[in-house]
C-alpha cells in the first residue's frame, strides 16, 4: 500500500506530467481558457490515460514480449491510444454536445498528446506491474487535470486583471505556466 501512495503522490505533485516533465503542453495551453472545458478535457484525458495504461501493459506483456517485437511498442501504443480517443470522442459527442464543441480540435488531439504515450511508455520502462501501471496512469491523469484546472482558474482571473498589452494572451499564459512549474518544484523532496 505504501508503494501505491508513493506512486500517487509522485505522479500528481512531485513529477507532475505537465509541470515537471513538460508533456502535454499543447492541450494544457489550448484548453485552459475556461475551467469548464478544462474539467471536461481532464476527464477525457483521465479516461484515455487510465485505460491506455491498462491496455498497453497487456499489449506489452502478452503480445510484444512473447513475439519478441518490442521494437513496435510505440506504434502499438499509438494504435491503442487512437482507438480509445475515438471511443471517448463518440461518447462525448453523444452525451455532451456542448462539451464536444468547447473541446473542439483538442479532443482528437488527445491521440497525439505526448503525455498519454509518455505515461504508457514510462510504465513499461519503470517495470511496473499491472496494478502499479493502472495507478500510475490514473495518478498522472489526475495530475494533468489538476494542472489544467489550476491554469484555467488563473487564466479566467487574468481576463479581468490589468495586464500590459504586450503580455496579454499567450505571453502571460507562459509566464503563469512557468510560475506554476516553479511552485510545483516545491514538492520535490516530499517523498
C-alpha positions as a LaTeX table, in Angstrom:
\begin{tabular}{lrrr}
\hline
Residue & $x$ (\AA) & $y$ (\AA) & $z$ (\AA) \\
\hline
Unk1 & 0.00 & 0.00 & 0.00 \\
Unk2 & 2.91 & 2.32 & 0.75 \\
Unk3 & 4.25 & 1.86 & $-2.79$ \\
Unk4 & 0.92 & 2.84 & $-4.31$ \\
Unk5 & 0.68 & 6.00 & $-2.20$ \\
Unk6 & 4.23 & 6.92 & $-3.24$ \\
Unk7 & 3.30 & 6.44 & $-6.90$ \\
Unk8 & 0.19 & 8.62 & $-6.49$ \\
Unk9 & 1.91 & 11.48 & $-4.64$ \\
Unk10 & 4.84 & 11.37 & $-7.01$ \\
Unk11 & 2.69 & 11.41 & $-10.15$ \\
Unk12 & 0.26 & 14.11 & $-9.01$ \\
Unk13 & 2.58 & 16.54 & $-7.25$ \\
Unk14 & 6.29 & 15.80 & $-7.50$ \\
Unk15 & 6.64 & 14.57 & $-11.09$ \\
Unk16 & 3.54 & 16.24 & $-12.49$ \\
Unk17 & 3.34 & 15.20 & $-16.14$ \\
Unk18 & 2.77 & 18.79 & $-17.33$ \\
Unk19 & 4.60 & 20.98 & $-14.84$ \\
Unk20 & 7.64 & 18.81 & $-14.14$ \\
Unk21 & 8.01 & 16.56 & $-17.18$ \\
Unk22 & 6.59 & 19.07 & $-19.70$ \\
Unk23 & 4.45 & 16.53 & $-21.56$ \\
Unk24 & 1.00 & 17.51 & $-22.79$ \\
Unk25 & 1.74 & 21.21 & $-23.11$ \\
Unk26 & $-0.46$ & 21.69 & $-26.23$ \\
Unk27 & $-3.78$ & 20.86 & $-24.53$ \\
Unk28 & $-2.51$ & 22.47 & $-21.31$ \\
Unk29 & $-2.21$ & 25.84 & $-23.03$ \\
Unk30 & $-5.03$ & 25.33 & $-25.54$ \\
Unk31 & $-7.88$ & 24.16 & $-23.33$ \\
Unk32 & $-7.06$ & 26.09 & $-20.16$ \\
Unk33 & $-9.02$ & 29.21 & $-21.02$ \\
Unk34 & $-12.17$ & 28.19 & $-19.13$ \\
Unk35 & $-12.49$ & 25.94 & $-16.09$ \\
Unk36 & $-15.49$ & 24.08 & $-17.54$ \\
Unk37 & $-13.63$ & 22.99 & $-20.67$ \\
Unk38 & $-10.52$ & 22.23 & $-18.58$ \\
Unk39 & $-12.54$ & 19.87 & $-16.37$ \\
Unk40 & $-14.06$ & 18.19 & $-19.44$ \\
Unk41 & $-10.66$ & 17.74 & $-21.05$ \\
Unk42 & $-9.27$ & 16.47 & $-17.76$ \\
Unk43 & $-12.00$ & 13.85 & $-17.52$ \\
Unk44 & $-11.44$ & 12.75 & $-21.12$ \\
Unk45 & $-7.66$ & 12.51 & $-20.58$ \\
Unk46 & $-8.22$ & 10.64 & $-17.31$ \\
Unk47 & $-10.35$ & 8.04 & $-19.06$ \\
Unk48 & $-7.96$ & 7.65 & $-22.00$ \\
Unk49 & $-4.79$ & 7.67 & $-19.90$ \\
Unk50 & $-6.07$ & 5.15 & $-17.37$ \\
Unk51 & $-7.37$ & 2.71 & $-19.96$ \\
Unk52 & $-4.31$ & 3.25 & $-22.16$ \\
Unk53 & $-2.11$ & 2.31 & $-19.19$ \\
Unk54 & $-4.12$ & $-0.89$ & $-18.71$ \\
Unk55 & $-4.30$ & $-1.95$ & $-22.33$ \\
Unk56 & $-0.72$ & $-1.04$ & $-23.24$ \\
Unk57 & 0.55 & $-3.07$ & $-20.28$ \\
Unk58 & $-1.33$ & $-6.11$ & $-21.59$ \\
Unk59 & $-0.14$ & $-5.48$ & $-25.15$ \\
Unk60 & 3.46 & $-5.24$ & $-23.95$ \\
Unk61 & 3.33 & $-8.31$ & $-21.69$ \\
Unk62 & 1.19 & $-10.64$ & $-23.80$ \\
Unk63 & 1.86 & $-9.57$ & $-27.39$ \\
Unk64 & 5.07 & $-7.64$ & $-27.87$ \\
Unk65 & 7.35 & $-9.52$ & $-25.45$ \\
Unk66 & 6.21 & $-13.08$ & $-26.35$ \\
Unk67 & 6.53 & $-12.33$ & $-30.08$ \\
Unk68 & 9.84 & $-10.52$ & $-29.47$ \\
Unk69 & 8.64 & $-7.41$ & $-31.31$ \\
Unk70 & 9.18 & $-4.85$ & $-28.56$ \\
Unk71 & 10.57 & $-2.50$ & $-31.19$ \\
Unk72 & 6.95 & $-1.97$ & $-32.35$ \\
Unk73 & 5.99 & $-0.65$ & $-28.91$ \\
Unk74 & 5.45 & 2.96 & $-29.96$ \\
Unk75 & 3.32 & 2.04 & $-32.96$ \\
Unk76 & 1.24 & $-0.43$ & $-30.97$ \\
Unk77 & 0.71 & 2.05 & $-28.15$ \\
Unk78 & $-0.33$ & 4.80 & $-30.58$ \\
Unk79 & $-2.92$ & 2.47 & $-32.12$ \\
Unk80 & $-4.33$ & 1.68 & $-28.67$ \\
Unk81 & $-4.48$ & 5.36 & $-27.73$ \\
Unk82 & $-6.08$ & 6.36 & $-31.05$ \\
Unk83 & $-8.78$ & 3.73 & $-30.59$ \\
Unk84 & $-9.54$ & 4.90 & $-27.06$ \\
Unk85 & $-9.73$ & 8.53 & $-28.17$ \\
Unk86 & $-12.17$ & 7.64 & $-30.94$ \\
Unk87 & $-14.34$ & 5.92 & $-28.35$ \\
Unk88 & $-14.19$ & 8.94 & $-25.99$ \\
Unk89 & $-14.96$ & 11.32 & $-28.85$ \\
Unk90 & $-18.09$ & 9.34 & $-29.78$ \\
Unk91 & $-19.27$ & 9.21 & $-26.15$ \\
Unk92 & $-18.68$ & 12.93 & $-25.51$ \\
Unk93 & $-20.39$ & 13.87 & $-28.79$ \\
Unk94 & $-23.49$ & 11.85 & $-27.82$ \\
Unk95 & $-23.66$ & 12.72 & $-24.12$ \\
Unk96 & $-22.47$ & 16.34 & $-24.03$ \\
Unk97 & $-22.59$ & 18.22 & $-27.34$ \\
Unk98 & $-21.68$ & 21.50 & $-25.59$ \\
Unk99 & $-18.52$ & 20.00 & $-24.13$ \\
Unk100 & $-17.75$ & 18.43 & $-27.50$ \\
Unk101 & $-17.94$ & 21.88 & $-29.13$ \\
Unk102 & $-15.95$ & 23.51 & $-26.31$ \\
Unk103 & $-13.12$ & 20.98 & $-26.63$ \\
Unk104 & $-13.14$ & 21.36 & $-30.40$ \\
Unk105 & $-9.95$ & 20.19 & $-32.06$ \\
Unk106 & $-8.32$ & 19.37 & $-28.71$ \\
Unk107 & $-10.36$ & 16.22 & $-28.18$ \\
Unk108 & $-8.91$ & 14.41 & $-31.22$ \\
Unk109 & $-5.53$ & 15.82 & $-30.23$ \\
Unk110 & $-5.54$ & 13.53 & $-27.18$ \\
Unk111 & $-4.40$ & 10.92 & $-29.70$ \\
Unk112 & $-1.18$ & 12.85 & $-30.22$ \\
Unk113 & $-0.94$ & 14.05 & $-26.62$ \\
Unk114 & 2.56 & 13.03 & $-25.71$ \\
Unk115 & 1.52 & 12.75 & $-22.05$ \\
Unk116 & $-0.66$ & 9.72 & $-22.81$ \\
Unk117 & 2.02 & 7.97 & $-24.84$ \\
Unk118 & 4.73 & 9.08 & $-22.41$ \\
Unk119 & 3.00 & 7.62 & $-19.36$ \\
Unk120 & 2.32 & 4.35 & $-21.18$ \\
Unk121 & 5.99 & 4.03 & $-22.09$ \\
Unk122 & 7.16 & 5.12 & $-18.62$ \\
Unk123 & 5.01 & 2.38 & $-17.06$ \\
Unk124 & 6.96 & $-0.19$ & $-19.10$ \\
Unk125 & 10.35 & 1.46 & $-18.51$ \\
Unk126 & 9.78 & 1.52 & $-14.75$ \\
Unk127 & 8.84 & $-2.20$ & $-14.91$ \\
Unk128 & 5.56 & $-1.58$ & $-13.13$ \\
Unk129 & 3.21 & $-4.47$ & $-12.65$ \\
Unk130 & $-0.39$ & $-4.22$ & $-13.81$ \\
Unk131 & $-1.79$ & $-2.56$ & $-10.67$ \\
Unk132 & 1.11 & $-0.11$ & $-10.43$ \\
Unk133 & 0.69 & 0.78 & $-14.13$ \\
Unk134 & $-3.01$ & 1.50 & $-13.69$ \\
Unk135 & $-2.40$ & 3.55 & $-10.53$ \\
Unk136 & 0.44 & 5.49 & $-12.16$ \\
Unk137 & $-1.66$ & 6.18 & $-15.26$ \\
Unk138 & $-4.64$ & 7.34 & $-13.21$ \\
Unk139 & $-2.48$ & 9.47 & $-10.90$ \\
Unk140 & $-0.74$ & 11.11 & $-13.85$ \\
Unk141 & $-4.16$ & 11.88 & $-15.33$ \\
Unk142 & $-5.23$ & 13.45 & $-12.05$ \\
Unk143 & $-2.00$ & 15.48 & $-12.03$ \\
Unk144 & $-2.70$ & 16.59 & $-15.60$ \\
Unk145 & $-6.27$ & 17.56 & $-14.67$ \\
Unk146 & $-5.07$ & 19.41 & $-11.58$ \\
Unk147 & $-2.57$ & 21.45 & $-13.58$ \\
Unk148 & $-5.14$ & 22.13 & $-16.31$ \\
Unk149 & $-7.86$ & 23.28 & $-13.90$ \\
Unk150 & $-5.46$ & 25.43 & $-11.87$ \\
Unk151 & $-4.20$ & 27.08 & $-15.05$ \\
Unk152 & $-7.76$ & 27.64 & $-16.29$ \\
Unk153 & $-8.74$ & 29.25 & $-12.99$ \\
Unk154 & $-5.75$ & 31.57 & $-13.11$ \\
Unk155 & $-6.40$ & 32.46 & $-16.77$ \\
Unk156 & $-10.02$ & 33.29 & $-16.00$ \\
Unk157 & $-8.85$ & 35.64 & $-13.25$ \\
Unk158 & $-6.26$ & 37.17 & $-15.59$ \\
Unk159 & $-9.04$ & 38.15 & $-18.02$ \\
Unk160 & $-10.15$ & 40.82 & $-15.53$ \\
Unk161 & $-6.63$ & 41.85 & $-14.47$ \\
Unk162 & $-4.85$ & 44.98 & $-15.63$ \\
Unk163 & $-2.10$ & 43.43 & $-17.75$ \\
Unk164 & 0.18 & 45.37 & $-20.10$ \\
Unk165 & $-0.88$ & 44.93 & $-23.74$ \\
Unk166 & 2.41 & 43.27 & $-24.66$ \\
Unk167 & 1.80 & 40.49 & $-22.13$ \\
Unk168 & $-1.86$ & 39.74 & $-22.88$ \\
Unk169 & $-2.74$ & 36.32 & $-24.24$ \\
Unk170 & $-0.04$ & 33.72 & $-24.69$ \\
Unk171 & 2.86 & 35.62 & $-23.05$ \\
Unk172 & 1.12 & 35.91 & $-19.68$ \\
Unk173 & $-0.03$ & 32.29 & $-20.01$ \\
Unk174 & 3.55 & 31.12 & $-20.50$ \\
Unk175 & 4.73 & 33.21 & $-17.55$ \\
Unk176 & 1.92 & 31.75 & $-15.43$ \\
Unk177 & 2.83 & 28.20 & $-16.51$ \\
Unk178 & 6.47 & 28.85 & $-15.60$ \\
Unk179 & 5.50 & 30.15 & $-12.16$ \\
Unk180 & 3.21 & 27.15 & $-11.62$ \\
Unk181 & 6.07 & 24.84 & $-12.58$ \\
Unk182 & 8.35 & 26.57 & $-10.08$ \\
Unk183 & 5.65 & 26.28 & $-7.42$ \\
Unk184 & 5.30 & 22.54 & $-8.05$ \\
Unk185 & 9.07 & 22.18 & $-7.67$ \\
Unk186 & 8.41 & 22.95 & $-4.01$ \\
Unk187 & 7.03 & 19.41 & $-3.68$ \\
Unk188 & 10.44 & 17.96 & $-4.59$ \\
Unk189 & 11.79 & 16.03 & $-1.63$ \\
Unk190 & 8.30 & 15.31 & $-0.27$ \\
Unk191 & 8.97 & 11.60 & $-0.71$ \\
\hline
\end{tabular}
